[in-house]
Short mmCIF file of C-alpha atoms in Angstrom, two decimals:
data_model
loop_
_atom_site.label_atom_id
_atom_site.label_comp_id
_atom_site.label_asym_id
_atom_site.label_seq_id
_atom_site.Cartn_x
_atom_site.Cartn_y
_atom_site.Cartn_z
CA MET A 235 -6.46 -13.91 -5.40
CA PRO A 236 -6.85 -12.57 -9.03
CA GLU A 237 -6.29 -15.13 -11.54
CA TYR A 238 -3.25 -13.88 -13.62
CA ASP A 239 -1.83 -16.21 -16.21
CA PHE A 240 1.88 -16.23 -16.32
CA SER A 241 2.00 -19.89 -17.99
CA GLY A 242 4.96 -20.42 -19.87
CA LYS A 243 6.54 -17.20 -18.62
CA VAL A 244 9.69 -16.82 -16.48
CA ALA A 245 10.37 -14.59 -13.66
CA PHE A 246 13.84 -13.49 -12.25
CA VAL A 247 13.45 -12.34 -8.73
CA THR A 248 16.28 -10.73 -6.65
CA GLY A 249 16.38 -11.09 -3.06
CA ALA A 250 14.19 -14.18 -3.28
CA ALA A 251 15.52 -15.96 -0.08
CA HIS A 252 13.26 -14.63 2.20
CA GLY A 253 10.68 -11.69 2.98
CA GLN A 254 9.06 -9.94 0.05
CA GLY A 255 11.24 -11.51 -2.50
CA ARG A 256 10.18 -15.24 -1.55
CA SER A 257 6.65 -14.20 -1.34
CA HIS A 258 6.94 -12.66 -4.95
CA ALA A 259 8.82 -15.78 -6.07
CA GLN A 260 5.65 -17.67 -4.60
CA HIS A 261 3.09 -15.86 -6.26
CA TYR A 262 4.66 -15.99 -9.59
CA ALA A 263 4.86 -19.73 -9.36
CA LYS A 264 1.11 -19.87 -8.14
CA HIS A 265 0.10 -18.06 -11.35
CA GLY A 266 2.14 -20.36 -13.62
CA ALA A 267 5.47 -18.84 -14.06
CA ASP A 268 8.79 -20.50 -13.63
CA VAL A 269 11.13 -18.67 -11.32
CA VAL A 270 14.67 -17.71 -11.14
CA ALA A 271 15.41 -17.29 -7.44
CA VAL A 272 18.56 -14.81 -6.91
CA ASP A 273 19.77 -13.85 -3.49
CA ILE A 274 23.48 -13.06 -2.07
CA GLY A 275 24.06 -15.80 -0.06
CA HIS A 276 26.26 -13.96 2.50
CA ASN A 277 26.18 -11.03 4.85
CA LYS A 278 27.53 -7.40 4.08
CA ASP A 279 29.67 -5.47 6.98
CA THR A 280 27.48 -2.43 7.24
CA VAL A 281 24.05 -4.25 7.30
CA PRO A 282 23.27 -5.13 11.07
CA TYR A 283 21.33 -8.23 10.26
CA ASP A 284 21.65 -11.70 8.47
CA LEU A 285 20.99 -11.56 4.52
CA GLY A 286 19.48 -14.34 2.50
CA THR A 287 21.38 -17.60 2.83
CA ALA A 288 21.94 -20.38 0.25
CA ASP A 289 19.58 -22.59 2.50
CA GLU A 290 16.73 -20.14 2.37
CA LEU A 291 17.08 -19.75 -1.27
CA ASP A 292 16.68 -23.62 -1.53
CA GLU A 293 13.52 -23.20 0.47
CA THR A 294 12.25 -20.62 -1.85
CA ALA A 295 12.76 -22.78 -4.71
CA SER A 296 11.00 -25.88 -2.91
CA LEU A 297 8.00 -23.32 -2.48
CA VAL A 298 8.03 -22.74 -6.09
CA GLU A 299 8.25 -26.24 -7.15
CA ASP A 300 5.62 -27.10 -4.78
CA GLU A 301 3.33 -24.82 -6.89
CA GLY A 302 4.31 -27.24 -9.87
CA GLN A 303 6.84 -24.69 -11.38
CA ARG A 304 10.46 -25.19 -12.10
CA ALA A 305 12.86 -23.04 -10.11
CA LEU A 306 16.40 -22.09 -10.52
CA THR A 307 18.72 -20.74 -7.51
CA VAL A 308 21.65 -18.60 -8.17
CA GLU A 309 23.64 -16.78 -5.63
CA ALA A 310 24.83 -13.20 -6.73
CA ASP A 311 25.28 -10.03 -5.51
CA VAL A 312 23.22 -7.51 -7.68
CA SER A 313 25.62 -4.87 -6.84
CA ASP A 314 28.16 -6.66 -8.75
CA GLU A 315 28.11 -6.33 -12.66
CA ALA A 316 30.02 -9.64 -13.55
CA GLU A 317 27.55 -11.59 -11.01
CA VAL A 318 24.55 -9.94 -12.48
CA GLU A 319 25.52 -10.82 -16.02
CA ALA A 320 26.39 -14.35 -15.00
CA ALA A 321 22.82 -14.78 -13.38
CA VAL A 322 21.16 -13.70 -16.36
CA ASP A 323 23.13 -15.85 -18.54
CA GLU A 324 22.56 -18.71 -16.28
CA ALA A 325 18.87 -18.21 -16.41
CA LEU A 326 18.78 -17.92 -20.11
CA GLU A 327 20.81 -21.13 -20.64
CA GLU A 328 18.24 -23.02 -18.08
CA PHE A 329 15.20 -21.46 -19.33
CA GLY A 330 16.03 -19.65 -22.77
CA HIS A 331 13.96 -16.50 -21.90
CA ILE A 332 13.04 -14.26 -18.97
CA ASP A 333 9.75 -12.46 -19.16
CA ILE A 334 9.50 -10.64 -15.96
CA LEU A 335 12.34 -8.85 -13.74
CA ALA A 336 11.19 -8.34 -10.37
CA ASN A 337 13.77 -5.98 -8.68
CA ASN A 338 13.34 -6.75 -4.96
CA ALA A 339 16.71 -6.84 -3.39
CA GLY A 340 17.41 -4.26 -0.97
CA ILE A 341 19.46 -3.54 2.32
CA GLU A 342 18.99 -1.37 5.11
CA SER A 343 21.05 0.21 7.69
CA ILE A 344 21.03 3.73 9.89
CA ALA A 345 23.20 6.53 10.62
CA ASP A 346 22.80 10.47 10.29
CA LEU A 347 24.35 11.77 7.07
CA THR A 348 26.73 13.97 9.09
CA GLU A 349 28.22 10.79 10.95
CA MET A 350 27.74 7.98 8.29
CA ASP A 351 31.01 6.32 6.85
CA GLU A 352 31.51 5.90 3.24
CA ALA A 353 31.27 2.11 3.52
CA MET A 354 27.63 2.26 4.72
CA TRP A 355 26.62 4.87 2.13
CA ASP A 356 28.39 2.72 -0.89
CA GLU A 357 27.05 -0.67 0.27
CA LEU A 358 23.57 0.43 0.61
CA VAL A 359 23.45 2.70 -2.63
CA ASP A 360 25.15 -0.16 -4.55
CA VAL A 361 22.66 -2.63 -3.56
CA ASN A 362 19.53 -0.60 -3.68
CA LEU A 363 20.04 1.60 -6.73
CA LYS A 364 23.04 0.28 -8.60
CA GLY A 365 21.45 -3.28 -8.27
CA VAL A 366 18.04 -2.12 -9.90
CA TRP A 367 20.04 -0.67 -12.70
CA LEU A 368 22.47 -3.58 -13.48
CA CYS A 369 19.48 -6.03 -13.20
CA SER A 370 17.31 -3.74 -15.70
CA LYS A 371 20.49 -3.40 -17.99
CA HIS A 372 21.18 -7.00 -18.55
CA VAL A 373 17.53 -8.27 -18.39
CA GLY A 374 16.38 -5.09 -20.42
CA GLN A 375 19.21 -5.95 -23.16
CA HIS A 376 17.52 -9.67 -23.30
CA PHE A 377 13.96 -7.95 -23.61
CA ILE A 378 15.48 -5.97 -26.44
CA ASP A 379 17.13 -8.82 -28.27
CA ARG A 380 14.24 -11.09 -27.81
CA GLY A 381 11.82 -8.61 -29.32
CA ASP A 382 8.89 -9.99 -27.39
CA GLY A 383 8.20 -7.34 -24.82
CA GLY A 384 8.84 -7.62 -21.06
CA LYS A 385 8.02 -6.55 -17.54
CA ILE A 386 10.26 -4.77 -15.20
CA VAL A 387 8.90 -4.09 -11.66
CA SER A 388 11.23 -2.64 -8.85
CA THR A 389 10.55 -2.15 -5.10
CA ALA A 390 11.09 1.45 -4.15
CA SER A 391 9.60 2.66 -0.93
CA THR A 392 7.44 5.38 0.63
CA ALA A 393 11.03 6.65 1.44
CA GLY A 394 11.22 7.48 -2.25
CA GLN A 395 8.87 10.33 -1.74
CA VAL A 396 9.76 11.92 1.70
CA GLY A 397 12.83 12.59 4.03
CA ILE A 398 13.61 10.32 7.15
CA PRO A 399 16.29 11.24 9.46
CA SER A 400 19.08 8.92 9.95
CA ASN A 401 18.25 7.18 6.75
CA GLY A 402 19.54 9.61 3.87
CA HIS A 403 21.25 6.93 1.96
CA TYR A 404 18.02 4.92 1.78
CA VAL A 405 16.11 7.84 0.95
CA ALA A 406 18.35 8.93 -1.82
CA ALA A 407 18.64 5.33 -3.34
CA LYS A 408 14.87 4.88 -3.29
CA HIS A 409 14.08 8.52 -4.89
CA GLY A 410 16.65 7.18 -7.55
CA VAL A 411 14.97 4.02 -8.09
CA ILE A 412 11.81 6.08 -8.97
CA GLY A 413 13.70 8.22 -11.47
CA LEU A 414 15.53 5.09 -12.87
CA THR A 415 12.35 3.59 -13.25
CA LYS A 416 10.72 6.30 -15.17
CA THR A 417 13.64 6.70 -17.62
CA LEU A 418 13.92 2.77 -18.35
CA ALA A 419 9.73 3.48 -19.09
CA LEU A 420 10.80 5.89 -21.76
CA GLU A 421 13.99 4.19 -23.16
CA LEU A 422 12.21 0.55 -23.25
CA ALA A 423 8.83 1.65 -24.64
CA GLU A 424 9.65 0.98 -28.15
CA TYR A 425 10.48 -2.61 -27.33
CA ASP A 426 6.97 -3.12 -25.68
CA VAL A 427 8.45 -3.37 -22.22
CA ASN A 428 6.71 -1.98 -19.12
CA ALA A 429 8.65 -0.43 -16.30
CA ASN A 430 7.23 0.36 -13.08
CA CYS A 431 8.13 0.65 -9.19
CA ILE A 432 6.27 -0.10 -6.05
CA GLY A 433 6.29 2.06 -2.75
CA PRO A 434 5.83 0.06 0.25
CA THR A 435 5.20 1.16 3.72
CA ALA A 436 6.73 -1.04 6.75
CA VAL A 437 6.38 -4.54 5.85
CA ASP A 438 6.52 -7.54 8.30
CA THR A 439 10.06 -9.09 7.12
CA PRO A 440 13.40 -10.46 8.34
CA MET A 441 14.75 -7.18 7.16
CA VAL A 442 12.64 -4.98 9.68
CA ALA A 443 12.90 -7.58 12.39
CA GLY A 444 16.67 -7.42 11.95
CA MET A 445 16.59 -3.76 12.19
CA LEU A 446 14.76 -3.78 15.43
CA GLU A 447 17.17 -6.18 16.80
CA GLY A 448 20.26 -4.36 15.20
CA TYR A 449 19.28 -0.89 16.52
CA GLY A 450 16.82 -1.40 19.43
CA GLU A 451 13.08 -0.99 19.51
CA GLU A 452 13.35 2.55 21.29
CA PHE A 453 15.58 3.98 18.48
CA MET A 454 13.39 2.72 15.78
CA ASN A 455 10.43 4.02 17.39
CA GLU A 456 12.27 7.56 17.77
CA MET A 457 12.50 7.27 14.00
CA GLY A 458 8.92 6.29 13.31
CA ALA A 459 7.71 9.07 15.68
CA VAL A 460 9.36 11.51 13.07
CA ALA A 461 8.04 10.02 10.03
CA GLY A 462 4.65 9.30 11.50
CA PRO A 463 2.43 6.24 11.74
CA MET A 464 3.21 3.68 9.07
CA SER A 465 -0.76 2.87 8.50
CA VAL A 466 -3.72 4.96 8.82
CA PHE A 467 -5.67 1.82 9.37
CA PRO A 468 -6.52 0.85 12.71
CA ASP A 469 -4.55 -2.27 14.46
CA THR A 470 -2.21 -2.24 11.45
CA ASP A 471 1.45 -1.45 12.36
CA MET A 472 2.75 -3.18 9.19
CA ILE A 473 1.36 -4.91 6.03
CA GLU A 474 2.36 -8.30 4.73
CA PRO A 475 4.78 -9.52 2.31
CA SER A 476 1.79 -10.88 0.15
CA ASP A 477 0.14 -7.23 0.03
CA ILE A 478 3.25 -6.08 -1.88
CA SER A 479 3.25 -9.31 -3.99
CA GLU A 480 -0.46 -8.90 -5.21
CA ALA A 481 0.71 -5.37 -6.66
CA TYR A 482 3.81 -6.85 -8.46
CA MET A 483 1.26 -9.54 -10.03
CA TRP A 484 -0.38 -6.79 -11.53
CA LEU A 485 2.09 -4.80 -12.83
CA SER A 486 3.60 -7.87 -14.42
CA SER A 487 0.28 -8.89 -16.10
CA ASP A 488 -1.49 -8.03 -19.22
CA ALA A 489 -3.99 -6.32 -17.02
CA ALA A 490 -1.55 -3.46 -16.51
CA ARG A 491 -0.27 -3.48 -20.22
CA TYR A 492 -0.42 0.32 -20.64
CA VAL A 493 0.78 1.18 -17.11
CA THR A 494 4.64 2.35 -17.29
CA GLY A 495 6.84 4.69 -15.46
CA VAL A 496 4.68 4.62 -12.61
CA PHE A 497 5.37 4.60 -8.89
CA LEU A 498 2.64 2.67 -7.01
CA PRO A 499 2.29 3.38 -3.38
CA VAL A 500 1.07 0.07 -1.50
CA ASP A 501 1.50 2.06 1.70
CA ALA A 502 -1.56 1.87 4.00
CA GLY A 503 -2.10 5.58 3.54
CA PHE A 504 1.33 6.74 4.87
CA LEU A 505 1.89 9.19 2.12
CA ALA A 506 -1.64 10.65 2.46
CA LYS A 507 -1.00 12.37 5.63
#
């Protein structure tokens, strides 16, 4: 594992109760950062699997503390501006500063665009795109006010580069994250803030397991048959959360000081096909 040094830094990680977000929180802590672990703490009506719970968020905090770092847990819905602003304020009251924003929170659901109801569209786009904007807005303003730079890393998806049947809202949101990232990079460069996003392929997380359970393996396989294999490597259907975390660490580090506005695929060759 590369030895990045985040000593004295604070990482604000959304969707941190389990899956990729928990992995990111652990990795930041392994490299010396204190962590603000943020998750919603309740389910959403249009999402067919359980979202992060308060107990899971506490487990993430314990894992951070096991690495010798401080952890603050905050229950907040990233699609609600008042909750995001309150979460950022609580983090600043606790730690005095935020140095890294890890926009990881996201949800998934499935329906054809001609059959999808408005609530399903709104909930997913609000979390997966609006949530990235709201967190970037409020942490980004702190970066500007503080005047000491900062890092924004967001989770887009390979779906941000292709179309996927029955997934149009997710595809639209992830395309949006890429465009939002490029614009943040331009607007915040004068304040020494880097903004980048990552494009994972299928990752072995509770979200993917929940989708399989909620919609059935046969239907998910039918979707996958249209998109093609999620990995070009033999005996690899999905990658691990830690594979995404390593990309987060690099983009959050001084090693990537002049990398900004980038969409970085960590996709096991999915987009090379």
